[in-house]
Structures are given as structure tokens and as C-alpha cells.
């Protein structure tokens, strides 16, 4: 049997993992001297409550090689099992490297297949969900890994931040630039490119941002057979507004699933982010 492992950069929940029979390894989140396991001892709601009052951004630490080694060993106790491990982008975290180290130290490295999602949050989550869909029909873990890599080449992840505050706190924008941008109601537009989160542009006002999402989908039409993921950072009303705008502006869209953005993207963009992931 193919056992699927991912990390909490995917923002999938432990409840979904239990229901769909896969494993999520949590990153560590630190607020000052307090340390939490992402999605285990710190849920998304508690994370955003803390984030709104901090003077310094929290720190996240990668899943360790030891944690991956323990998970691999547990899944491979059954000699019929293989492992497909889908990690967050290696350009954003050392978690993928930790998985590689654990694989190289394993007694059965040939039974472990690691895929760098080149993504995070909704993008990584979409790939994990697609791996789950194809798992039963896959000949083996190596074949399933190739299916996932094929989707990576067709994947898109875009988003909009609601505030410049956290970009300023994280050093990605000057204080003056942030103050001017806030006064002008400027919304940063984001895109995952080659495994990195980059600024795709800016716009004034939320409605223009919604039109930008529509334009991206028009230029890179989603595969109607593959559900999209619409994600938000503690902003269900903004997510609902985006979904309504998309469905009223575009025809033949695939089903839209929702996801709450967690610690990795949420730390740098703050609450209010909305984003989309889809397969072209």
C-alpha cells in the first residue's frame, strides 16, 4: 500500500488526515519563548489571535530529519508498504531537505519517494489531495510521484494580501512604503513562481483585486475536472466575496474547495489573505 506523508505547510488539518488516511508532520511555531506544534498544539484560530497582537513576527522551524525518520519507519513496518512524501517548497523551508536526509538514512530508501511540491498552503494541499485521488489506481509509489510531478508543471498559486503591516514587520517593505500603501488602500498581489512567493503586482482597492483573479483564470484556464482550492487567512467573508465574483464572472469553472491558510503564509502576509490554487 502507498502511504502518503506531508507537512503542515500544506495547511491541511489533522482531522482531514485521519479521515483520508494520510499523515501530516507539523512544523514548529515560536511566539517569543513559547513553542507550539503547527496544527497540533496551535490551531489556526489561536494562531491568528496571537498574530494580531505581536510586535515581532513568530518564527517557524522545519520538520526535523528525526521526525521524518520516525514517520518513515512507522509506515514501512509493513513490508508491502511504500511511502510518497510531498513536502512544502524547498525554496521556502528546509523541510524537504529534512525528508531527503531521513530517506538516505533509512534501511529501505528505495521504498520512499519524495516530491518537492514547489508550493505551500493551498498549492501543496491541492497536490496532496490529487495524490489521494490517484493512490488506489497507482501501480506503485514511484508512479504516483510522477503523476504528482505532472500536476506541478500545470499548477498555479496566486493570492492577495489585505494589509501591508506584516510585510513591513517581516522586512519585505519599508515602514514609509507601508504607511503610504495603507493610506492608498494598496493590496499586494502574490504568486508562487519556481517555488518562491513573489509579488505579482499591486492594486488599489479590493474590487480591482477581484478582477485580477478573474484575469489570471482567463489567461490560465483551470482544468474543469480538477477542483480548485480557494484559501483564506482567517477571512471567510473575503473568501466568500472572491468565490461569488469568480462564479459570476467565469463559466465552466471546476468545483471550488476552501482551505484556511496557516502559519507559514499567514505569518508573512497576515490575516485577510485570500488565494487560489488550480491545475491548468
CSV table of C-alpha atoms in Angstrom, one decimal:
chain,number,residue,atom,x,y,z
A,1,UNK,CA,0.0,0.0,0.0
A,2,UNK,CA,1.1,3.5,-0.7
A,3,UNK,CA,1.3,5.6,2.5
A,4,UNK,CA,1.2,9.4,1.9
A,5,UNK,CA,3.0,11.8,4.2
A,6,UNK,CA,3.1,15.6,4.0
A,7,UNK,CA,3.9,18.5,6.3
A,8,UNK,CA,1.9,21.2,8.0
A,9,UNK,CA,3.0,23.8,5.4
A,10,UNK,CA,0.1,22.3,3.4
A,11,UNK,CA,-2.4,23.8,5.9
A,12,UNK,CA,-4.4,20.5,5.8
A,13,UNK,CA,-5.8,19.5,9.1
A,14,UNK,CA,-5.1,16.5,11.3
A,15,UNK,CA,-8.8,15.8,11.1
A,16,UNK,CA,-8.6,15.5,7.3
A,17,UNK,CA,-5.5,13.4,7.6
A,18,UNK,CA,-7.3,11.0,9.9
A,19,UNK,CA,-10.4,10.8,7.6
A,20,UNK,CA,-8.4,10.4,4.4
A,21,UNK,CA,-5.7,8.1,5.8
A,22,UNK,CA,-2.5,10.1,5.4
A,23,UNK,CA,0.0,11.7,7.8
A,24,UNK,CA,0.9,15.4,8.5
A,25,UNK,CA,4.1,16.2,10.2
A,26,UNK,CA,4.0,19.6,12.0
A,27,UNK,CA,6.4,22.4,11.8
A,28,UNK,CA,7.3,24.2,15.0
A,29,UNK,CA,6.0,27.7,15.6
A,30,UNK,CA,7.5,30.0,18.2
A,31,UNK,CA,6.0,33.2,19.7
A,32,UNK,CA,8.8,34.5,21.8
A,33,UNK,CA,9.8,31.8,24.2
A,34,UNK,CA,6.6,29.8,23.6
A,35,UNK,CA,6.8,26.9,21.2
A,36,UNK,CA,4.0,25.1,19.5
A,37,UNK,CA,3.4,22.3,17.0
A,38,UNK,CA,1.6,23.7,14.0
A,39,UNK,CA,-1.9,22.3,13.7
A,40,UNK,CA,-1.4,20.1,16.8
A,41,UNK,CA,-0.9,22.3,19.9
A,42,UNK,CA,-1.7,25.5,17.9
A,43,UNK,CA,-4.7,25.7,15.7
A,44,UNK,CA,-5.3,28.4,13.0
A,45,UNK,CA,-7.8,30.4,15.0
A,46,UNK,CA,-5.4,30.6,18.0
A,47,UNK,CA,-2.5,31.5,15.7
A,48,UNK,CA,-4.3,34.5,14.2
A,49,UNK,CA,-5.4,35.8,17.6
A,50,UNK,CA,-1.8,35.8,18.7
A,51,UNK,CA,-0.6,37.2,15.4
A,52,UNK,CA,-2.8,40.3,15.6
A,53,UNK,CA,-1.1,41.5,18.8
A,54,UNK,CA,2.5,40.7,18.3
A,55,UNK,CA,5.3,43.2,18.0
A,56,UNK,CA,7.6,40.7,16.4
A,57,UNK,CA,6.6,38.0,13.9
A,58,UNK,CA,6.6,34.4,15.1
A,59,UNK,CA,9.3,32.0,13.8
A,60,UNK,CA,8.7,28.7,12.1
A,61,UNK,CA,11.1,25.8,12.1
A,62,UNK,CA,11.2,22.9,9.6
A,63,UNK,CA,10.2,19.4,10.4
A,64,UNK,CA,13.4,17.6,11.5
A,65,UNK,CA,15.1,14.6,9.9
A,66,UNK,CA,14.4,12.7,13.1
A,67,UNK,CA,10.6,13.3,12.8
A,68,UNK,CA,10.6,12.2,9.1
A,69,UNK,CA,12.7,9.1,10.0
A,70,UNK,CA,10.3,8.1,12.7
A,71,UNK,CA,7.3,8.5,10.4
A,72,UNK,CA,9.0,6.6,7.6
A,73,UNK,CA,9.9,3.7,9.9
A,74,UNK,CA,6.4,3.5,11.2
A,75,UNK,CA,4.8,3.4,7.7
A,76,UNK,CA,7.4,0.8,6.4
A,77,UNK,CA,6.8,-1.7,9.2
A,78,UNK,CA,4.5,-3.5,6.8
A,79,UNK,CA,6.8,-4.9,4.1
A,80,UNK,CA,4.1,-4.3,1.5
A,81,UNK,CA,4.1,-0.5,2.1
A,82,UNK,CA,5.8,2.3,0.2
A,83,UNK,CA,5.9,6.0,1.1
A,84,UNK,CA,5.1,9.0,-1.0
A,85,UNK,CA,6.2,12.2,0.9
A,86,UNK,CA,5.0,15.5,-0.5
A,87,UNK,CA,6.7,18.5,1.1
A,88,UNK,CA,6.4,22.2,1.1
A,89,UNK,CA,8.7,24.1,-1.3
A,90,UNK,CA,12.4,23.7,-0.7
A,91,UNK,CA,12.8,27.4,-1.6
A,92,UNK,CA,10.7,28.3,1.5
A,93,UNK,CA,11.8,25.8,4.1
A,94,UNK,CA,14.4,23.1,4.9
A,95,UNK,CA,11.6,20.6,5.4
A,96,UNK,CA,12.2,18.9,2.0
A,97,UNK,CA,15.9,18.6,2.8
A,98,UNK,CA,15.0,17.0,6.2
A,99,UNK,CA,12.9,14.4,4.3
A,100,UNK,CA,15.8,13.7,2.0
A,101,UNK,CA,18.2,13.2,4.9
A,102,UNK,CA,15.8,10.8,6.6
A,103,UNK,CA,15.4,8.9,3.4
A,104,UNK,CA,19.1,8.5,2.9
A,105,UNK,CA,19.5,7.1,6.4
A,106,UNK,CA,16.6,4.7,6.0
A,107,UNK,CA,17.1,0.9,5.8
A,108,UNK,CA,14.8,0.9,2.8
A,109,UNK,CA,15.3,4.1,0.8
A,110,UNK,CA,14.0,2.5,-2.4
A,111,UNK,CA,10.6,2.4,-0.8
A,112,UNK,CA,10.5,6.1,0.0
A,113,UNK,CA,9.7,8.7,-2.8
A,114,UNK,CA,9.9,12.4,-2.0
A,115,UNK,CA,8.3,15.1,-4.1
A,116,UNK,CA,9.1,18.8,-3.6
A,117,UNK,CA,5.7,20.4,-4.2
A,118,UNK,CA,7.4,23.7,-5.2
A,119,UNK,CA,4.5,25.2,-3.3
A,120,UNK,CA,2.9,25.9,0.0
A,121,UNK,CA,-0.5,26.1,1.6
A,122,UNK,CA,-3.3,25.8,-0.9
A,123,UNK,CA,-0.9,24.7,-3.7
A,124,UNK,CA,0.7,21.9,-1.6
A,125,UNK,CA,-2.7,20.9,-0.3
A,126,UNK,CA,-4.1,20.6,-3.9
A,127,UNK,CA,-1.3,18.2,-4.8
A,128,UNK,CA,-1.8,16.1,-1.7
A,129,UNK,CA,-5.5,15.8,-2.4
A,130,UNK,CA,-4.8,14.8,-6.0
A,131,UNK,CA,-2.3,12.1,-4.8
A,132,UNK,CA,-5.0,10.7,-2.6
A,133,UNK,CA,-7.4,10.6,-5.6
A,134,UNK,CA,-4.9,8.7,-7.7
A,135,UNK,CA,-3.5,6.5,-4.9
A,136,UNK,CA,-5.7,3.4,-5.4
A,137,UNK,CA,-5.1,3.2,-9.1
A,138,UNK,CA,-1.3,3.9,-9.0
A,139,UNK,CA,0.9,0.9,-9.7
A,140,UNK,CA,3.4,1.9,-7.0
A,141,UNK,CA,4.7,5.0,-5.1
A,142,UNK,CA,7.2,5.9,-7.9
A,143,UNK,CA,4.4,6.0,-10.4
A,144,UNK,CA,2.2,8.1,-8.1
A,145,UNK,CA,5.2,10.5,-7.6
A,146,UNK,CA,5.4,11.0,-11.3
A,147,UNK,CA,1.6,11.8,-11.5
A,148,UNK,CA,2.1,14.4,-8.8
A,149,UNK,CA,5.1,15.9,-10.6
A,150,UNK,CA,3.0,16.2,-13.8
A,151,UNK,CA,0.4,18.3,-11.9
A,152,UNK,CA,3.2,20.5,-10.5
A,153,UNK,CA,4.1,21.6,-14.0
A,154,UNK,CA,0.5,22.7,-14.6
A,155,UNK,CA,-0.2,24.2,-11.2
A,156,UNK,CA,-0.9,27.9,-10.4
A,157,UNK,CA,-1.0,29.6,-7.0
A,158,UNK,CA,-1.9,33.3,-6.6
A,159,UNK,CA,-3.1,35.5,-3.8
A,160,UNK,CA,-3.8,38.9,-2.4
A,161,UNK,CA,-2.8,40.3,1.0
A,162,UNK,CA,-5.2,42.6,2.8
A,163,UNK,CA,-2.7,44.6,4.8
A,164,UNK,CA,0.9,45.8,4.4
A,165,UNK,CA,1.5,45.6,8.2
A,166,UNK,CA,3.1,42.1,8.2
A,167,UNK,CA,5.2,42.7,5.1
A,168,UNK,CA,6.6,45.7,6.9
A,169,UNK,CA,7.2,43.7,10.1
A,170,UNK,CA,9.0,41.0,8.1
A,171,UNK,CA,11.3,43.4,6.4
A,172,UNK,CA,9.8,42.9,3.0
A,173,UNK,CA,8.6,46.5,2.8
A,174,UNK,CA,9.8,49.8,4.3
A,175,UNK,CA,7.8,51.5,7.0
A,176,UNK,CA,7.3,54.6,4.9
A,177,UNK,CA,6.2,52.5,1.9
A,178,UNK,CA,3.9,50.5,4.1
A,179,UNK,CA,2.3,53.7,5.5
A,180,UNK,CA,1.8,55.2,2.1
A,181,UNK,CA,0.4,51.9,0.7
A,182,UNK,CA,-2.1,51.6,3.6
A,183,UNK,CA,-3.3,55.2,3.1
A,184,UNK,CA,-3.9,54.5,-0.6
A,185,UNK,CA,-5.6,51.1,0.2
A,186,UNK,CA,-3.0,49.3,-1.9
A,187,UNK,CA,-3.3,45.5,-2.0
A,188,UNK,CA,-0.2,43.4,-2.7
A,189,UNK,CA,-0.8,40.7,-5.3
A,190,UNK,CA,1.2,37.5,-4.8
A,191,UNK,CA,2.3,34.5,-6.9
A,192,UNK,CA,4.2,31.3,-6.3
A,193,UNK,CA,6.9,31.1,-9.0
A,194,UNK,CA,9.6,28.4,-9.1
A,195,UNK,CA,8.9,27.5,-5.5
A,196,UNK,CA,9.2,31.1,-4.3
A,197,UNK,CA,6.5,33.6,-3.1
A,198,UNK,CA,6.9,36.7,-5.2
A,199,UNK,CA,5.0,40.0,-5.6
A,200,UNK,CA,3.0,39.8,-8.8
A,201,UNK,CA,1.9,43.5,-8.6
A,202,UNK,CA,-0.3,45.9,-6.6
A,203,UNK,CA,-3.7,47.3,-7.0
A,204,UNK,CA,-5.9,49.9,-5.3
A,205,UNK,CA,-9.0,48.5,-3.6
A,206,UNK,CA,-10.4,45.1,-3.1
A,207,UNK,CA,-12.7,45.1,-6.2
A,208,UNK,CA,-9.8,45.6,-8.6
A,209,UNK,CA,-8.0,42.7,-6.8
A,210,UNK,CA,-11.0,40.5,-7.5
A,211,UNK,CA,-10.8,41.4,-11.2
A,212,UNK,CA,-7.2,40.5,-11.2
A,213,UNK,CA,-8.1,37.0,-10.0
A,214,UNK,CA,-10.5,36.7,-12.9
A,215,UNK,CA,-7.9,37.8,-15.4
A,216,UNK,CA,-5.4,35.1,-14.1
A,217,UNK,CA,-8.0,32.4,-14.6
A,218,UNK,CA,-8.9,33.7,-18.1
A,219,UNK,CA,-5.2,33.5,-19.0
A,220,UNK,CA,-4.6,30.1,-17.5
A,221,UNK,CA,-7.9,28.3,-17.7
A,222,UNK,CA,-8.4,25.7,-15.0
A,223,UNK,CA,-8.9,22.0,-15.9
A,224,UNK,CA,-12.7,21.7,-15.2
A,225,UNK,CA,-12.3,18.2,-14.0
A,226,UNK,CA,-10.0,19.1,-11.1
A,227,UNK,CA,-11.3,21.1,-8.1
A,228,UNK,CA,-9.7,24.4,-7.3
A,229,UNK,CA,-8.8,25.5,-3.8
A,230,UNK,CA,-9.8,28.9,-2.5
A,231,UNK,CA,-7.9,29.7,0.7
A,232,UNK,CA,-8.2,32.5,3.2
A,233,UNK,CA,-6.3,33.6,6.3
A,234,UNK,CA,-9.0,34.0,8.9
A,235,UNK,CA,-11.1,35.8,6.4
A,236,UNK,CA,-14.2,33.8,5.5
A,237,UNK,CA,-16.2,36.9,4.3
A,238,UNK,CA,-13.3,37.8,1.9
A,239,UNK,CA,-13.2,34.2,0.6
A,240,UNK,CA,-17.0,34.2,0.0
A,241,UNK,CA,-16.7,37.5,-1.9
A,242,UNK,CA,-14.0,36.1,-4.1
A,243,UNK,CA,-15.9,32.9,-4.8
A,244,UNK,CA,-19.1,34.9,-5.7
A,245,UNK,CA,-17.1,37.2,-8.0
A,246,UNK,CA,-15.4,34.2,-9.8
A,247,UNK,CA,-18.6,32.3,-10.3
A,248,UNK,CA,-20.5,35.3,-11.6
A,249,UNK,CA,-17.6,36.3,-14.0
A,250,UNK,CA,-16.5,33.0,-15.4
A,251,UNK,CA,-18.2,30.0,-16.8
A,252,UNK,CA,-17.2,26.3,-16.7
A,253,UNK,CA,-15.2,26.7,-13.5
A,254,UNK,CA,-14.3,23.5,-11.7
A,255,UNK,CA,-15.7,22.8,-8.2
A,256,UNK,CA,-14.2,25.2,-5.6
A,257,UNK,CA,-13.0,23.8,-2.2
A,258,UNK,CA,-12.0,26.0,0.7
A,259,UNK,CA,-8.9,25.9,3.0
A,260,UNK,CA,-7.7,28.1,5.8
A,261,UNK,CA,-4.2,29.5,5.4
A,262,UNK,CA,-2.0,28.7,8.3
A,263,UNK,CA,1.3,29.8,9.9
A,264,UNK,CA,3.8,29.9,7.0
A,265,UNK,CA,1.9,32.2,4.6
A,266,UNK,CA,-0.1,33.8,7.4
A,267,UNK,CA,3.0,35.0,9.3
A,268,UNK,CA,4.3,37.0,6.3
A,269,UNK,CA,1.0,38.2,4.9
A,270,UNK,CA,-1.1,38.5,8.0
A,271,UNK,CA,-4.8,37.8,8.4
A,272,UNK,CA,-7.1,38.7,5.4
A,273,UNK,CA,-5.1,37.0,2.7
A,274,UNK,CA,-7.2,35.2,0.0
A,275,UNK,CA,-5.7,32.9,-2.6
A,276,UNK,CA,-6.4,30.4,-5.3
A,277,UNK,CA,-4.7,27.2,-6.5
A,278,UNK,CA,-5.6,25.3,-9.6
A,279,UNK,CA,-4.4,23.0,-12.3
A,280,UNK,CA,-4.3,24.5,-15.8
